[in-house]
Amino acid sequence: MTSIIPEQHHFASSHGDICYFEWGKPGDGPSVLLLHATGFHARCWDQVVAAFPDGTHVIAVDQLGHGRSAAPIITDWDDVAGATAELVQSLGIRFAVGAGHSMGGHCLVQVAASHPELVERLVLVDPVIMERAVYQNPPDYSATNEMVARRRNSWTGPEEMFERFKDRHPYKLWDPAVLRDYCAHGLLPDGQGGYRLACPPQTEASVYATSATVDPWPLIDAITQPVTVLRAPQLEQNGAFDFATSPTPPGLADGFANGTDVYLPDLTHFMPMQDPKRIAELIISG
């Protein structure tokens, strides 16, 4: 797909304003829905979109709390997925495939379960869908929440952000073009001549804090569409939590009526950022 600048749109959901980006037009080719991970934004998909076949129609959403959408403190993942579901329903498009990374995978399951007629096939990119038992007895996420809430939130611009991150884990694993997209679209003017994170640290922390509020397993049991789970290795944790480790149970695909497991041992949780062309091919081909 030729690299083109997407159109930016806004939708007034019952949970707040939702921003989304569109490449191409419905009917030009198959429609693809893309949902990003916690703390990121729709334009992190730019390099994946660029690798799609010419004519692909794409909608990528700044989910609630992220990017250029409303950024309340999140109290329930049902609110995040609910806002996205309202948007998708309003578009009147039957998507040939929906792909969700990390939190986006969890939200995609919610959307597909509530509106099965809107998405023909799902690709869950290392989704944050944990073992069934976790939702019965959620762990203490306070240490992770506190770490995320302390993220630096004052920048001179995208170039400073890129230079600071490019040699740091896990960003140094990324395709540099994706990191530039993340920095270019992940900051907003702070009103004082500088920039702040488009996903405020306190909002991002609230997403982590509420990650077990929606049990996806009853929804998974009801999904009949074909589902492909792209899964990275679960890394050994040494000290501080490593965000590059996979949160996805190895048997997740077996929970779906029509699930396929694709294990990618050479990649990490940030696989769309590491190898966008490969992930694009897996999204399109299933």
PDB file of C-alpha atoms in Angstrom:
ATOM      1  CA  MET A   1       0.000   0.000   0.000  1.00  0.00           C
ATOM      2  CA  THR A   2       1.448   3.346  -0.940  1.00  0.00           C
ATOM      3  CA  SER A   3       2.355   5.516   2.020  1.00  0.00           C
ATOM      4  CA  ILE A   4      -0.390   8.146   2.202  1.00  0.00           C
ATOM      5  CA  ILE A   5      -1.469  10.583   4.884  1.00  0.00           C
ATOM      6  CA  PRO A   6      -4.714   9.351   6.464  1.00  0.00           C
ATOM      7  CA  GLU A   7      -7.791  11.446   7.031  1.00  0.00           C
ATOM      8  CA  GLN A   8      -8.451  12.321  10.682  1.00  0.00           C
ATOM      9  CA  HIS A   9     -12.026  12.012  11.955  1.00  0.00           C
ATOM     10  CA  HIS A  10     -13.830  12.386  15.277  1.00  0.00           C
ATOM     11  CA  PHE A  11     -16.798  10.565  16.745  1.00  0.00           C
ATOM     12  CA  ALA A  12     -18.833  11.595  19.800  1.00  0.00           C
ATOM     13  CA  SER A  13     -19.199   8.366  21.813  1.00  0.00           C
ATOM     14  CA  SER A  14     -21.134   8.188  25.074  1.00  0.00           C
ATOM     15  CA  HIS A  15     -17.749   7.840  26.813  1.00  0.00           C
ATOM     16  CA  GLY A  16     -16.169  10.912  25.203  1.00  0.00           C
ATOM     17  CA  ASP A  17     -14.750  12.086  21.884  1.00  0.00           C
ATOM     18  CA  ILE A  18     -12.972   9.393  19.869  1.00  0.00           C
ATOM     19  CA  CYS A  19     -10.424  10.241  17.172  1.00  0.00           C
ATOM     20  CA  TYR A  20      -9.747   7.816  14.345  1.00  0.00           C
ATOM     21  CA  PHE A  21      -7.736   7.754  11.127  1.00  0.00           C
ATOM     22  CA  GLU A  22      -8.755   6.439   7.729  1.00  0.00           C
ATOM     23  CA  TRP A  23      -6.661   5.291   4.789  1.00  0.00           C
ATOM     24  CA  GLY A  24      -8.602   4.823   1.535  1.00  0.00           C
ATOM     25  CA  LYS A  25     -12.359   4.545   1.212  1.00  0.00           C
ATOM     26  CA  PRO A  26     -14.858   1.753   1.919  1.00  0.00           C
ATOM     27  CA  GLY A  27     -15.340  -0.390  -1.169  1.00  0.00           C
ATOM     28  CA  ASP A  28     -11.868   0.319  -2.579  1.00  0.00           C
ATOM     29  CA  GLY A  29     -10.701  -2.991  -1.147  1.00  0.00           C
ATOM     30  CA  PRO A  30     -11.064  -5.050   2.036  1.00  0.00           C
ATOM     31  CA  SER A  31     -11.598  -2.980   5.194  1.00  0.00           C
ATOM     32  CA  VAL A  32      -9.244  -3.500   8.140  1.00  0.00           C
ATOM     33  CA  LEU A  33      -9.814  -2.288  11.715  1.00  0.00           C
ATOM     34  CA  LEU A  34      -6.718  -1.642  13.862  1.00  0.00           C
ATOM     35  CA  LEU A  35      -6.719  -1.192  17.666  1.00  0.00           C
ATOM     36  CA  HIS A  36      -3.514  -0.168  19.442  1.00  0.00           C
ATOM     37  CA  ALA A  37      -1.943  -1.131  22.768  1.00  0.00           C
ATOM     38  CA  THR A  38      -2.033   0.640  26.138  1.00  0.00           C
ATOM     39  CA  GLY A  39      -0.152   3.934  26.128  1.00  0.00           C
ATOM     40  CA  PHE A  40       0.136   4.140  22.338  1.00  0.00           C
ATOM     41  CA  HIS A  41      -2.021   5.579  19.566  1.00  0.00           C
ATOM     42  CA  ALA A  42      -3.490   4.847  16.143  1.00  0.00           C
ATOM     43  CA  ARG A  43      -0.522   6.196  14.178  1.00  0.00           C
ATOM     44  CA  CYS A  44       1.770   3.523  15.631  1.00  0.00           C
ATOM     45  CA  TRP A  45       0.206   1.396  12.883  1.00  0.00           C
ATOM     46  CA  ASP A  46       1.484   3.615  10.032  1.00  0.00           C
ATOM     47  CA  GLN A  47       4.286   1.257   8.977  1.00  0.00           C
ATOM     48  CA  VAL A  48       1.968  -1.762   9.160  1.00  0.00           C
ATOM     49  CA  VAL A  49      -0.573   0.070   7.003  1.00  0.00           C
ATOM     50  CA  ALA A  50       2.165   1.000   4.514  1.00  0.00           C
ATOM     51  CA  ALA A  51       2.884  -2.717   4.066  1.00  0.00           C
ATOM     52  CA  PHE A  52      -0.739  -3.642   3.289  1.00  0.00           C
ATOM     53  CA  PRO A  53      -1.664  -4.372  -0.344  1.00  0.00           C
ATOM     54  CA  ASP A  54      -2.680  -1.395  -2.480  1.00  0.00           C
ATOM     55  CA  GLY A  55      -6.383  -0.622  -2.195  1.00  0.00           C
ATOM     56  CA  THR A  56      -6.753  -1.766   1.423  1.00  0.00           C
ATOM     57  CA  HIS A  57      -9.171   0.417   3.370  1.00  0.00           C
ATOM     58  CA  VAL A  58      -8.036   0.959   6.959  1.00  0.00           C
ATOM     59  CA  ILE A  59      -9.562   2.449  10.114  1.00  0.00           C
ATOM     60  CA  ALA A  60      -7.160   2.892  13.059  1.00  0.00           C
ATOM     61  CA  VAL A  61      -8.631   4.151  16.325  1.00  0.00           C
ATOM     62  CA  ASP A  62      -7.180   6.342  19.058  1.00  0.00           C
ATOM     63  CA  GLN A  63      -8.904   4.411  21.812  1.00  0.00           C
ATOM     64  CA  LEU A  64     -10.415   6.165  24.822  1.00  0.00           C
ATOM     65  CA  GLY A  65      -7.665   7.698  26.967  1.00  0.00           C
ATOM     66  CA  HIS A  66      -5.141   7.752  24.130  1.00  0.00           C
ATOM     67  CA  GLY A  67      -3.867   9.902  21.282  1.00  0.00           C
ATOM     68  CA  ARG A  68      -6.273  12.642  20.261  1.00  0.00           C
ATOM     69  CA  SER A  69      -9.301  11.055  21.904  1.00  0.00           C
ATOM     70  CA  ALA A  70     -10.760  12.062  25.264  1.00  0.00           C
ATOM     71  CA  ALA A  71      -8.414  11.121  28.118  1.00  0.00           C
ATOM     72  CA  PRO A  72     -10.386  10.408  31.292  1.00  0.00           C
ATOM     73  CA  ILE A  73      -9.094   8.243  34.100  1.00  0.00           C
ATOM     74  CA  ILE A  74     -10.135   4.736  33.063  1.00  0.00           C
ATOM     75  CA  THR A  75     -12.162   2.827  35.640  1.00  0.00           C
ATOM     76  CA  ASP A  76     -13.241  -0.148  33.524  1.00  0.00           C
ATOM     77  CA  TRP A  77     -11.992  -1.669  30.253  1.00  0.00           C
ATOM     78  CA  ASP A  78     -15.629  -1.924  29.221  1.00  0.00           C
ATOM     79  CA  ASP A  79     -15.527   1.867  28.788  1.00  0.00           C
ATOM     80  CA  VAL A  80     -12.552   1.677  26.404  1.00  0.00           C
ATOM     81  CA  ALA A  81     -14.048  -1.111  24.308  1.00  0.00           C
ATOM     82  CA  GLY A  82     -17.521   0.408  24.574  1.00  0.00           C
ATOM     83  CA  ALA A  83     -16.402   3.677  23.003  1.00  0.00           C
ATOM     84  CA  THR A  84     -14.660   1.787  20.189  1.00  0.00           C
ATOM     85  CA  ALA A  85     -17.703  -0.431  19.632  1.00  0.00           C
ATOM     86  CA  GLU A  86     -19.960   2.622  19.315  1.00  0.00           C
ATOM     87  CA  LEU A  87     -17.585   4.091  16.735  1.00  0.00           C
ATOM     88  CA  VAL A  88     -17.348   0.872  14.725  1.00  0.00           C
ATOM     89  CA  GLN A  89     -21.108   0.431  14.750  1.00  0.00           C
ATOM     90  CA  SER A  90     -21.594   4.023  13.546  1.00  0.00           C
ATOM     91  CA  LEU A  91     -19.339   3.464  10.521  1.00  0.00           C
ATOM     92  CA  GLY A  92     -21.658   0.892   8.984  1.00  0.00           C
ATOM     93  CA  ILE A  93     -18.703  -1.098   7.642  1.00  0.00           C
ATOM     94  CA  ARG A  94     -18.274  -4.859   7.745  1.00  0.00           C
ATOM     95  CA  PHE A  95     -14.559  -5.285   8.354  1.00  0.00           C
ATOM     96  CA  ALA A  96     -12.847  -8.171   6.594  1.00  0.00           C
ATOM     97  CA  VAL A  97     -10.412  -8.324   9.501  1.00  0.00           C
ATOM     98  CA  GLY A  98      -9.922  -6.626  12.846  1.00  0.00           C
ATOM     99  CA  ALA A  99      -6.482  -6.617  14.463  1.00  0.00           C
ATOM    100  CA  GLY A 100      -5.795  -5.589  18.035  1.00  0.00           C
ATOM    101  CA  HIS A 101      -2.432  -5.350  19.776  1.00  0.00           C
ATOM    102  CA  SER A 102      -2.137  -5.967  23.535  1.00  0.00           C
ATOM    103  CA  MET A 103      -5.058  -4.081  25.172  1.00  0.00           C
ATOM    104  CA  GLY A 104      -6.382  -3.599  21.634  1.00  0.00           C
ATOM    105  CA  GLY A 105      -6.719  -7.379  21.305  1.00  0.00           C
ATOM    106  CA  HIS A 106      -8.807  -7.566  24.471  1.00  0.00           C
ATOM    107  CA  CYS A 107     -10.972  -4.681  23.255  1.00  0.00           C
ATOM    108  CA  LEU A 108     -11.377  -6.303  19.844  1.00  0.00           C
ATOM    109  CA  VAL A 109     -12.742  -9.442  21.531  1.00  0.00           C
ATOM    110  CA  GLN A 110     -15.285  -7.265  23.325  1.00  0.00           C
ATOM    111  CA  VAL A 111     -16.281  -5.507  20.094  1.00  0.00           C
ATOM    112  CA  ALA A 112     -16.542  -8.759  18.112  1.00  0.00           C
ATOM    113  CA  ALA A 113     -18.588 -10.423  20.850  1.00  0.00           C
ATOM    114  CA  SER A 114     -21.071  -7.553  21.114  1.00  0.00           C
ATOM    115  CA  HIS A 115     -21.256  -6.898  17.349  1.00  0.00           C
ATOM    116  CA  PRO A 116     -20.307 -10.159  15.569  1.00  0.00           C
ATOM    117  CA  GLU A 117     -21.733  -8.888  12.296  1.00  0.00           C
ATOM    118  CA  LEU A 118     -19.113  -6.122  12.065  1.00  0.00           C
ATOM    119  CA  VAL A 119     -15.858  -8.144  11.980  1.00  0.00           C
ATOM    120  CA  GLU A 120     -15.425 -11.251   9.835  1.00  0.00           C
ATOM    121  CA  ARG A 121     -12.030 -12.353  11.188  1.00  0.00           C
ATOM    122  CA  LEU A 122      -9.876 -11.420  14.196  1.00  0.00           C
ATOM    123  CA  VAL A 123      -6.105 -11.186  14.576  1.00  0.00           C
ATOM    124  CA  LEU A 124      -5.055 -10.809  18.213  1.00  0.00           C
ATOM    125  CA  VAL A 125      -1.510  -9.469  18.334  1.00  0.00           C
ATOM    126  CA  ASP A 126      -0.040 -10.672  21.642  1.00  0.00           C
ATOM    127  CA  PRO A 127      -3.236  -9.663  23.438  1.00  0.00           C
ATOM    128  CA  VAL A 128      -3.546  -8.879  27.135  1.00  0.00           C
ATOM    129  CA  ILE A 129      -5.908 -11.770  27.756  1.00  0.00           C
ATOM    130  CA  MET A 130      -4.697 -13.615  30.814  1.00  0.00           C
ATOM    131  CA  GLU A 131      -5.453 -17.043  32.230  1.00  0.00           C
ATOM    132  CA  ARG A 132      -9.052 -17.519  33.392  1.00  0.00           C
ATOM    133  CA  ALA A 133      -8.021 -17.668  37.051  1.00  0.00           C
ATOM    134  CA  VAL A 134      -6.505 -14.174  36.948  1.00  0.00           C
ATOM    135  CA  TYR A 135      -9.942 -12.600  36.536  1.00  0.00           C
ATOM    136  CA  GLN A 136     -11.235 -14.445  39.582  1.00  0.00           C
ATOM    137  CA  ASN A 137      -8.384 -13.239  41.778  1.00  0.00           C
ATOM    138  CA  PRO A 138      -6.670 -10.224  40.149  1.00  0.00           C
ATOM    139  CA  PRO A 139      -3.029  -9.619  41.152  1.00  0.00           C
ATOM    140  CA  ASP A 140      -1.723  -6.409  42.674  1.00  0.00           C
ATOM    141  CA  TYR A 141      -0.745  -4.073  39.838  1.00  0.00           C
ATOM    142  CA  SER A 142       0.232  -1.168  42.107  1.00  0.00           C
ATOM    143  CA  ALA A 143       3.993  -1.336  41.401  1.00  0.00           C
ATOM    144  CA  THR A 144       3.437  -1.215  37.636  1.00  0.00           C
ATOM    145  CA  ASN A 145       0.853   1.537  38.008  1.00  0.00           C
ATOM    146  CA  GLU A 146       3.209   3.678  40.079  1.00  0.00           C
ATOM    147  CA  MET A 147       6.036   3.182  37.577  1.00  0.00           C
ATOM    148  CA  VAL A 148       3.824   4.175  34.629  1.00  0.00           C
ATOM    149  CA  ALA A 149       2.389   7.181  36.481  1.00  0.00           C
ATOM    150  CA  ARG A 150       5.942   8.557  36.836  1.00  0.00           C
ATOM    151  CA  ARG A 151       6.569   8.641  33.075  1.00  0.00           C
ATOM    152  CA  ARG A 152       8.227  11.823  31.895  1.00  0.00           C
ATOM    153  CA  ASN A 153       5.524  14.169  30.635  1.00  0.00           C
ATOM    154  CA  SER A 154       7.387  17.254  29.430  1.00  0.00           C
ATOM    155  CA  TRP A 155       9.175  17.381  26.072  1.00  0.00           C
ATOM    156  CA  THR A 156      10.563  19.977  23.682  1.00  0.00           C
ATOM    157  CA  GLY A 157       9.259  17.934  20.771  1.00  0.00           C
ATOM    158  CA  PRO A 158       9.265  14.584  18.933  1.00  0.00           C
ATOM    159  CA  GLU A 159      12.968  14.717  18.079  1.00  0.00           C
ATOM    160  CA  GLU A 160      13.999  14.958  21.743  1.00  0.00           C
ATOM    161  CA  MET A 161      11.694  12.045  22.545  1.00  0.00           C
ATOM    162  CA  PHE A 162      13.139   9.945  19.721  1.00  0.00           C
ATOM    163  CA  GLU A 163      16.733  10.619  20.770  1.00  0.00           C
ATOM    164  CA  ARG A 164      15.956   9.724  24.381  1.00  0.00           C
ATOM    165  CA  PHE A 165      14.235   6.445  23.525  1.00  0.00           C
ATOM    166  CA  LYS A 166      16.128   5.077  20.513  1.00  0.00           C
ATOM    167  CA  ASP A 167      18.846   3.326  22.547  1.00  0.00           C
ATOM    168  CA  ARG A 168      16.635   2.255  25.471  1.00  0.00           C
ATOM    169  CA  HIS A 169      14.855  -1.033  26.050  1.00  0.00           C
ATOM    170  CA  PRO A 170      12.363  -1.881  24.633  1.00  0.00           C
ATOM    171  CA  TYR A 171      12.355   0.950  22.078  1.00  0.00           C
ATOM    172  CA  LYS A 172      15.757  -0.026  20.712  1.00  0.00           C
ATOM    173  CA  LEU A 173      14.134  -3.239  19.454  1.00  0.00           C
ATOM    174  CA  TRP A 174      11.738  -1.290  17.266  1.00  0.00           C
ATOM    175  CA  ASP A 175      11.965  -0.377  13.601  1.00  0.00           C
ATOM    176  CA  PRO A 176      13.213   3.248  13.813  1.00  0.00           C
ATOM    177  CA  ALA A 177      10.426   4.395  11.485  1.00  0.00           C
ATOM    178  CA  VAL A 178       7.815   3.119  13.950  1.00  0.00           C
ATOM    179  CA  LEU A 179       9.555   4.864  16.844  1.00  0.00           C
ATOM    180  CA  ARG A 180       9.498   8.102  14.858  1.00  0.00           C
ATOM    181  CA  ASP A 181       5.769   7.648  14.227  1.00  0.00           C
ATOM    182  CA  TYR A 182       5.207   6.985  17.926  1.00  0.00           C
ATOM    183  CA  CYS A 183       7.065  10.162  18.889  1.00  0.00           C
ATOM    184  CA  ALA A 184       5.633  12.343  16.109  1.00  0.00           C
ATOM    185  CA  HIS A 185       2.023  11.539  16.963  1.00  0.00           C
ATOM    186  CA  GLY A 186       2.393  10.706  20.656  1.00  0.00           C
ATOM    187  CA  LEU A 187       2.843  14.290  21.832  1.00  0.00           C
ATOM    188  CA  LEU A 188       0.435  17.212  22.098  1.00  0.00           C
ATOM    189  CA  PRO A 189       1.167  20.910  22.734  1.00  0.00           C
ATOM    190  CA  ASP A 190       1.139  21.711  26.455  1.00  0.00           C
ATOM    191  CA  GLY A 191       0.071  25.333  25.964  1.00  0.00           C
ATOM    192  CA  GLN A 192       3.399  26.621  27.260  1.00  0.00           C
ATOM    193  CA  GLY A 193       5.561  26.156  24.191  1.00  0.00           C
ATOM    194  CA  GLY A 194       6.414  22.532  24.923  1.00  0.00           C
ATOM    195  CA  TYR A 195       4.744  19.164  24.537  1.00  0.00           C
ATOM    196  CA  ARG A 196       3.108  16.530  26.758  1.00  0.00           C
ATOM    197  CA  LEU A 197       2.275  12.882  26.209  1.00  0.00           C
ATOM    198  CA  ALA A 198      -0.947  12.333  24.261  1.00  0.00           C
ATOM    199  CA  CYS A 199      -1.746   9.521  26.696  1.00  0.00           C
ATOM    200  CA  PRO A 200      -1.314  11.196  30.113  1.00  0.00           C
ATOM    201  CA  PRO A 201       0.714   9.062  32.546  1.00  0.00           C
ATOM    202  CA  GLN A 202      -2.109   8.975  35.091  1.00  0.00           C
ATOM    203  CA  THR A 203      -4.537   7.797  32.422  1.00  0.00           C
ATOM    204  CA  GLU A 204      -2.134   5.121  31.202  1.00  0.00           C
ATOM    205  CA  ALA A 205      -1.604   3.973  34.791  1.00  0.00           C
ATOM    206  CA  SER A 206      -5.366   3.719  35.243  1.00  0.00           C
ATOM    207  CA  VAL A 207      -5.560   1.411  32.204  1.00  0.00           C
ATOM    208  CA  TYR A 208      -3.048  -0.964  33.779  1.00  0.00           C
ATOM    209  CA  ALA A 209      -4.844  -0.732  37.135  1.00  0.00           C
ATOM    210  CA  THR A 210      -8.152  -1.828  35.589  1.00  0.00           C
ATOM    211  CA  SER A 211      -6.828  -4.525  33.238  1.00  0.00           C
ATOM    212  CA  ALA A 212      -8.766  -7.294  35.020  1.00  0.00           C
ATOM    213  CA  THR A 213     -12.108  -5.477  35.192  1.00  0.00           C
ATOM    214  CA  VAL A 214     -13.556  -7.294  32.153  1.00  0.00           C
ATOM    215  CA  ASP A 215     -13.299 -11.082  32.068  1.00  0.00           C
ATOM    216  CA  PRO A 216     -12.952 -11.884  28.341  1.00  0.00           C
ATOM    217  CA  TRP A 217     -13.375 -15.644  28.666  1.00  0.00           C
ATOM    218  CA  PRO A 218     -17.200 -15.759  28.543  1.00  0.00           C
ATOM    219  CA  LEU A 219     -16.921 -13.585  25.407  1.00  0.00           C
ATOM    220  CA  ILE A 220     -14.273 -15.872  23.910  1.00  0.00           C
ATOM    221  CA  ASP A 221     -16.574 -18.841  24.445  1.00  0.00           C
ATOM    222  CA  ALA A 222     -19.204 -17.102  22.295  1.00  0.00           C
ATOM    223  CA  ILE A 223     -16.985 -16.005  19.374  1.00  0.00           C
ATOM    224  CA  THR A 224     -17.364 -18.138  16.246  1.00  0.00           C
ATOM    225  CA  GLN A 225     -15.351 -16.032  13.778  1.00  0.00           C
ATOM    226  CA  PRO A 226     -11.883 -17.269  12.747  1.00  0.00           C
ATOM    227  CA  VAL A 227      -9.305 -15.968  15.224  1.00  0.00           C
ATOM    228  CA  THR A 228      -5.530 -15.911  14.819  1.00  0.00           C
ATOM    229  CA  VAL A 229      -3.430 -15.341  17.937  1.00  0.00           C
ATOM    230  CA  LEU A 230       0.065 -13.973  17.300  1.00  0.00           C
ATOM    231  CA  ARG A 231       2.109 -14.793  20.375  1.00  0.00           C
ATOM    232  CA  ALA A 232       5.555 -13.736  21.586  1.00  0.00           C
ATOM    233  CA  PRO A 233       7.691 -15.523  24.225  1.00  0.00           C
ATOM    234  CA  GLN A 234       7.044 -15.058  27.921  1.00  0.00           C
ATOM    235  CA  LEU A 235      10.348 -13.654  29.157  1.00  0.00           C
ATOM    236  CA  GLU A 236      11.986 -14.390  32.484  1.00  0.00           C
ATOM    237  CA  GLN A 237      11.446 -11.410  34.747  1.00  0.00           C
ATOM    238  CA  ASN A 238      14.546 -10.108  36.494  1.00  0.00           C
ATOM    239  CA  GLY A 239      13.699  -7.293  38.858  1.00  0.00           C
ATOM    240  CA  ALA A 240      11.426  -4.650  37.299  1.00  0.00           C
ATOM    241  CA  PHE A 241       8.618  -5.818  35.025  1.00  0.00           C
ATOM    242  CA  ASP A 242       9.712  -6.120  31.402  1.00  0.00           C
ATOM    243  CA  PHE A 243       6.992  -4.732  29.126  1.00  0.00           C
ATOM    244  CA  ALA A 244       8.490  -6.740  26.226  1.00  0.00           C
ATOM    245  CA  THR A 245       7.296 -10.049  27.698  1.00  0.00           C
ATOM    246  CA  SER A 246       4.149 -11.676  26.356  1.00  0.00           C
ATOM    247  CA  PRO A 247       1.001 -11.538  28.542  1.00  0.00           C
ATOM    248  CA  THR A 248      -0.713 -14.110  26.321  1.00  0.00           C
ATOM    249  CA  PRO A 249      -1.307 -17.662  27.609  1.00  0.00           C
ATOM    250  CA  PRO A 250       0.135 -20.277  25.218  1.00  0.00           C
ATOM    251  CA  GLY A 251      -3.242 -22.017  24.996  1.00  0.00           C
ATOM    252  CA  LEU A 252      -5.338 -18.931  24.269  1.00  0.00           C
ATOM    253  CA  ALA A 253      -6.135 -19.879  20.653  1.00  0.00           C
ATOM    254  CA  ASP A 254      -7.614 -23.174  21.886  1.00  0.00           C
ATOM    255  CA  GLY A 255     -10.264 -21.208  23.758  1.00  0.00           C
ATOM    256  CA  PHE A 256     -11.825 -20.006  20.515  1.00  0.00           C
ATOM    257  CA  ALA A 257     -14.142 -22.209  18.458  1.00  0.00           C
ATOM    258  CA  ASN A 258     -12.036 -21.435  15.365  1.00  0.00           C
ATOM    259  CA  GLY A 259      -8.665 -20.356  16.761  1.00  0.00           C
ATOM    260  CA  THR A 260      -5.143 -20.629  15.348  1.00  0.00           C
ATOM    261  CA  ASP A 261      -1.957 -20.091  17.358  1.00  0.00           C
ATOM    262  CA  VAL A 262       1.043 -18.462  15.655  1.00  0.00           C
ATOM    263  CA  TYR A 263       4.110 -18.446  17.896  1.00  0.00           C
ATOM    264  CA  LEU A 264       6.794 -15.891  16.965  1.00  0.00           C
ATOM    265  CA  PRO A 265       9.790 -16.687  19.214  1.00  0.00           C
ATOM    266  CA  ASP A 266      12.088 -14.150  17.553  1.00  0.00           C
ATOM    267  CA  LEU A 267       9.804 -11.213  18.408  1.00  0.00           C
ATOM    268  CA  THR A 268       8.540  -9.605  21.637  1.00  0.00           C
ATOM    269  CA  HIS A 269       5.287  -8.132  22.859  1.00  0.00           C
ATOM    270  CA  PHE A 270       6.079  -5.140  20.632  1.00  0.00           C
ATOM    271  CA  MET A 271       6.005  -7.212  17.440  1.00  0.00           C
ATOM    272  CA  PRO A 272       4.113  -4.635  15.291  1.00  0.00           C
ATOM    273  CA  MET A 273       6.824  -2.116  16.174  1.00  0.00           C
ATOM    274  CA  GLN A 274       9.686  -4.545  15.538  1.00  0.00           C
ATOM    275  CA  ASP A 275       8.616  -6.048  12.220  1.00  0.00           C
ATOM    276  CA  PRO A 276       5.644  -4.135  10.797  1.00  0.00           C
ATOM    277  CA  LYS A 277       5.878  -5.742   7.350  1.00  0.00           C
ATOM    278  CA  ARG A 278       5.719  -9.268   8.770  1.00  0.00           C
ATOM    279  CA  ILE A 279       2.815  -8.397  11.051  1.00  0.00           C
ATOM    280  CA  ALA A 280       1.008  -6.731   8.132  1.00  0.00           C
ATOM    281  CA  GLU A 281       1.326  -9.954   6.122  1.00  0.00           C
ATOM    282  CA  LEU A 282      -0.009 -12.013   9.035  1.00  0.00           C
ATOM    283  CA  ILE A 283      -2.959  -9.638   9.508  1.00  0.00           C
ATOM    284  CA  ILE A 284      -3.918  -9.815   5.844  1.00  0.00           C
ATOM    285  CA  SER A 285      -3.294 -13.535   5.387  1.00  0.00           C
ATOM    286  CA  GLY A 286      -4.517 -14.686   8.788  1.00  0.00           C
TER     287      GLY A 286
END
